[in-house]
Amino acid sequence: NEEEKIFLTDRSRIIDFQHCPRMRYWRYEFGGLGIVPINFAIPLAVGGCVHKGLEVVCQFVIKNGNRMVDEIQLDYAVQRALMEFDEICLKRGLALDIGEDSGFVYYEQKAQIEALIRAWAMVRLPHLLLFYKILSVEIELLMKLWQRGKLMSRPDLVMQHLETNKIFIMSFKTAK
């Protein structure tokens, strides 16, 4: 029943709609799912895999009582991210420019994913833990906007400041 249908949206859908309503339709609504490109854009694939690795790192931090990860846990987080990259490459492939060496790009991106996860865990995470307690990682939230409209959100981290107890949200961003 159309009157009972719940309208779900999120940040990406809102931004696309503001840019071009037709773009939002083609990306998210057409055929119930939107049009999914055959190949995966390299920056999106790398960003998603780095996210996966950082998610695993932060889950270990919570299990460790808000303390740093050890080398075995960090290695595991990197391996999970690299396995996800392999799955993307096998299922969808990467969108390469004409003349690009796919083998070189593949290994270059795997090295970049590993480097970004390890650098964040060794440099940024210790500083973060001096001031914040990580409460949750990748928790799904639905917030009511109106009677049948809901905003979907999945913050990368929900954290609590150690001195003020204020709650903060952190979003991981990678850029080309």
PDB file of N, CA, C and O in Angstrom, residues 54-81:
ATOM      1  N   LEU A  54      39.659  -0.201   9.646  1.00  0.00           N
ATOM      2  CA  LEU A  54      39.545   0.662  10.821  1.00  0.00           C
ATOM      3  C   LEU A  54      38.401   0.213  11.724  1.00  0.00           C
ATOM      4  O   LEU A  54      38.490   0.315  12.952  1.00  0.00           O
ATOM      5  N   GLU A  55      37.339  -0.294  11.118  1.00  0.00           N
ATOM      6  CA  GLU A  55      36.223  -0.840  11.904  1.00  0.00           C
ATOM      7  C   GLU A  55      36.707  -1.987  12.788  1.00  0.00           C
ATOM      8  O   GLU A  55      36.405  -2.044  13.982  1.00  0.00           O
ATOM      9  N   VAL A  56      37.478  -2.895  12.207  1.00  0.00           N
ATOM     10  CA  VAL A  56      37.996  -4.042  12.965  1.00  0.00           C
ATOM     11  C   VAL A  56      38.953  -3.567  14.062  1.00  0.00           C
ATOM     12  O   VAL A  56      38.884  -4.039  15.201  1.00  0.00           O
ATOM     13  N   VAL A  57      39.821  -2.614  13.737  1.00  0.00           N
ATOM     14  CA  VAL A  57      40.740  -2.061  14.746  1.00  0.00           C
ATOM     15  C   VAL A  57      39.944  -1.520  15.926  1.00  0.00           C
ATOM     16  O   VAL A  57      40.236  -1.818  17.092  1.00  0.00           O
ATOM     17  N   CYS A  58      38.933  -0.716  15.641  1.00  0.00           N
ATOM     18  CA  CYS A  58      38.155  -0.079  16.717  1.00  0.00           C
ATOM     19  C   CYS A  58      37.322  -1.085  17.507  1.00  0.00           C
ATOM     20  O   CYS A  58      37.105  -0.905  18.717  1.00  0.00           O
ATOM     21  N   GLN A  59      36.868  -2.141  16.864  1.00  0.00           N
ATOM     22  CA  GLN A  59      36.174  -3.203  17.610  1.00  0.00           C
ATOM     23  C   GLN A  59      37.125  -3.875  18.608  1.00  0.00           C
ATOM     24  O   GLN A  59      36.730  -4.185  19.729  1.00  0.00           O
ATOM     25  N   PHE A  60      38.376  -4.062  18.190  1.00  0.00           N
ATOM     26  CA  PHE A  60      39.375  -4.611  19.120  1.00  0.00           C
ATOM     27  C   PHE A  60      39.645  -3.644  20.269  1.00  0.00           C
ATOM     28  O   PHE A  60      39.827  -4.066  21.410  1.00  0.00           O
ATOM     29  N   VAL A  61      39.687  -2.335  19.971  1.00  0.00           N
ATOM     30  CA  VAL A  61      39.902  -1.339  21.031  1.00  0.00           C
ATOM     31  C   VAL A  61      38.815  -1.473  22.101  1.00  0.00           C
ATOM     32  O   VAL A  61      39.104  -1.465  23.303  1.00  0.00           O
ATOM     33  N   ILE A  62      37.569  -1.604  21.669  1.00  0.00           N
ATOM     34  CA  ILE A  62      36.460  -1.761  22.623  1.00  0.00           C
ATOM     35  C   ILE A  62      36.646  -3.052  23.431  1.00  0.00           C
ATOM     36  O   ILE A  62      36.517  -3.050  24.660  1.00  0.00           O
ATOM     37  N   LYS A  63      36.972  -4.155  22.749  1.00  0.00           N
ATOM     38  CA  LYS A  63      37.186  -5.431  23.454  1.00  0.00           C
ATOM     39  C   LYS A  63      38.359  -5.352  24.422  1.00  0.00           C
ATOM     40  O   LYS A  63      38.382  -6.049  25.440  1.00  0.00           O
ATOM     41  N   ASN A  64      39.351  -4.495  24.108  1.00  0.00           N
ATOM     42  CA  ASN A  64      40.546  -4.342  24.951  1.00  0.00           C
ATOM     43  C   ASN A  64      40.315  -3.363  26.102  1.00  0.00           C
ATOM     44  O   ASN A  64      41.265  -2.970  26.769  1.00  0.00           O
ATOM     45  N   GLY A  65      39.087  -2.934  26.318  1.00  0.00           N
ATOM     46  CA  GLY A  65      38.813  -1.979  27.392  1.00  0.00           C
ATOM     47  C   GLY A  65      39.284  -0.576  27.047  1.00  0.00           C
ATOM     48  O   GLY A  65      39.793   0.139  27.903  1.00  0.00           O
ATOM     49  N   ASN A  66      39.124  -0.210  25.793  1.00  0.00           N
ATOM     50  CA  ASN A  66      39.521   1.109  25.265  1.00  0.00           C
ATOM     51  C   ASN A  66      41.038   1.316  25.302  1.00  0.00           C
ATOM     52  O   ASN A  66      41.536   2.405  25.523  1.00  0.00           O
ATOM     53  N   ARG A  67      41.760   0.229  25.084  1.00  0.00           N
ATOM     54  CA  ARG A  67      43.216   0.297  24.990  1.00  0.00           C
ATOM     55  C   ARG A  67      43.652  -0.084  23.581  1.00  0.00           C
ATOM     56  O   ARG A  67      42.911  -0.684  22.828  1.00  0.00           O
ATOM     57  N   MET A  68      44.882   0.266  23.264  1.00  0.00           N
ATOM     58  CA  MET A  68      45.442   0.044  21.932  1.00  0.00           C
ATOM     59  C   MET A  68      45.361  -1.422  21.488  1.00  0.00           C
ATOM     60  O   MET A  68      45.306  -2.318  22.320  1.00  0.00           O
ATOM     61  N   VAL A  69      45.398  -1.605  20.187  1.00  0.00           N
ATOM     62  CA  VAL A  69      45.445  -2.957  19.630  1.00  0.00           C
ATOM     63  C   VAL A  69      46.886  -3.451  19.666  1.00  0.00           C
ATOM     64  O   VAL A  69      47.831  -2.657  19.645  1.00  0.00           O
ATOM     65  N   ASP A  70      47.037  -4.763  19.728  1.00  0.00           N
ATOM     66  CA  ASP A  70      48.382  -5.314  19.641  1.00  0.00           C
ATOM     67  C   ASP A  70      48.690  -5.628  18.174  1.00  0.00           C
ATOM     68  O   ASP A  70      47.848  -5.450  17.291  1.00  0.00           O
ATOM     69  N   GLU A  71      49.880  -6.092  17.917  1.00  0.00           N
ATOM     70  CA  GLU A  71      50.316  -6.325  16.531  1.00  0.00           C
ATOM     71  C   GLU A  71      49.486  -7.415  15.846  1.00  0.00           C
ATOM     72  O   GLU A  71      49.165  -7.303  14.658  1.00  0.00           O
ATOM     73  N   ILE A  72      49.110  -8.437  16.584  1.00  0.00           N
ATOM     74  CA  ILE A  72      48.305  -9.524  16.005  1.00  0.00           C
ATOM     75  C   ILE A  72      46.924  -8.998  15.601  1.00  0.00           C
ATOM     76  O   ILE A  72      46.419  -9.318  14.523  1.00  0.00           O
ATOM     77  N   GLN A  73      46.320  -8.188  16.459  1.00  0.00           N
ATOM     78  CA  GLN A  73      45.014  -7.611  16.140  1.00  0.00           C
ATOM     79  C   GLN A  73      45.105  -6.676  14.936  1.00  0.00           C
ATOM     80  O   GLN A  73      44.224  -6.687  14.067  1.00  0.00           O
ATOM     81  N   LEU A  74      46.166  -5.880  14.878  1.00  0.00           N
ATOM     82  CA  LEU A  74      46.349  -4.978  13.735  1.00  0.00           C
ATOM     83  C   LEU A  74      46.558  -5.774  12.454  1.00  0.00           C
ATOM     84  O   LEU A  74      45.971  -5.452  11.411  1.00  0.00           O
ATOM     85  N   ASP A  75      47.349  -6.819  12.504  1.00  0.00           N
ATOM     86  CA  ASP A  75      47.548  -7.682  11.331  1.00  0.00           C
ATOM     87  C   ASP A  75      46.214  -8.273  10.862  1.00  0.00           C
ATOM     88  O   ASP A  75      45.942  -8.343   9.665  1.00  0.00           O
ATOM     89  N   TYR A  76      45.405  -8.717  11.814  1.00  0.00           N
ATOM     90  CA  TYR A  76      44.097  -9.287  11.477  1.00  0.00           C
ATOM     91  C   TYR A  76      43.208  -8.243  10.788  1.00  0.00           C
ATOM     92  O   TYR A  76      42.550  -8.547   9.793  1.00  0.00           O
ATOM     93  N   ALA A  77      43.192  -7.020  11.319  1.00  0.00           N
ATOM     94  CA  ALA A  77      42.383  -5.951  10.719  1.00  0.00           C
ATOM     95  C   ALA A  77      42.822  -5.666   9.288  1.00  0.00           C
ATOM     96  O   ALA A  77      41.991  -5.507   8.381  1.00  0.00           O
ATOM     97  N   VAL A  78      44.122  -5.624   9.066  1.00  0.00           N
ATOM     98  CA  VAL A  78      44.655  -5.398   7.713  1.00  0.00           C
ATOM     99  C   VAL A  78      44.242  -6.545   6.794  1.00  0.00           C
ATOM    100  O   VAL A  78      43.795  -6.319   5.656  1.00  0.00           O
ATOM    101  N   GLN A  79      44.361  -7.778   7.266  1.00  0.00           N
ATOM    102  CA  GLN A  79      43.990  -8.933   6.437  1.00  0.00           C
ATOM    103  C   GLN A  79      42.513  -8.921   6.073  1.00  0.00           C
ATOM    104  O   GLN A  79      42.139  -9.251   4.943  1.00  0.00           O
ATOM    105  N   ARG A  80      41.645  -8.536   7.010  1.00  0.00           N
ATOM    106  CA  ARG A  80      40.207  -8.436   6.714  1.00  0.00           C
ATOM    107  C   ARG A  80      39.955  -7.414   5.610  1.00  0.00           C
ATOM    108  O   ARG A  80      39.159  -7.635   4.705  1.00  0.00           O
ATOM    109  N   ALA A  81      40.637  -6.275   5.682  1.00  0.00           N
ATOM    110  CA  ALA A  81      40.470  -5.231   4.670  1.00  0.00           C
ATOM    111  C   ALA A  81      40.975  -5.705   3.312  1.00  0.00           C
ATOM    112  O   ALA A  81      40.321  -5.473   2.277  1.00  0.00           O
TER     113      ALA A  81
END
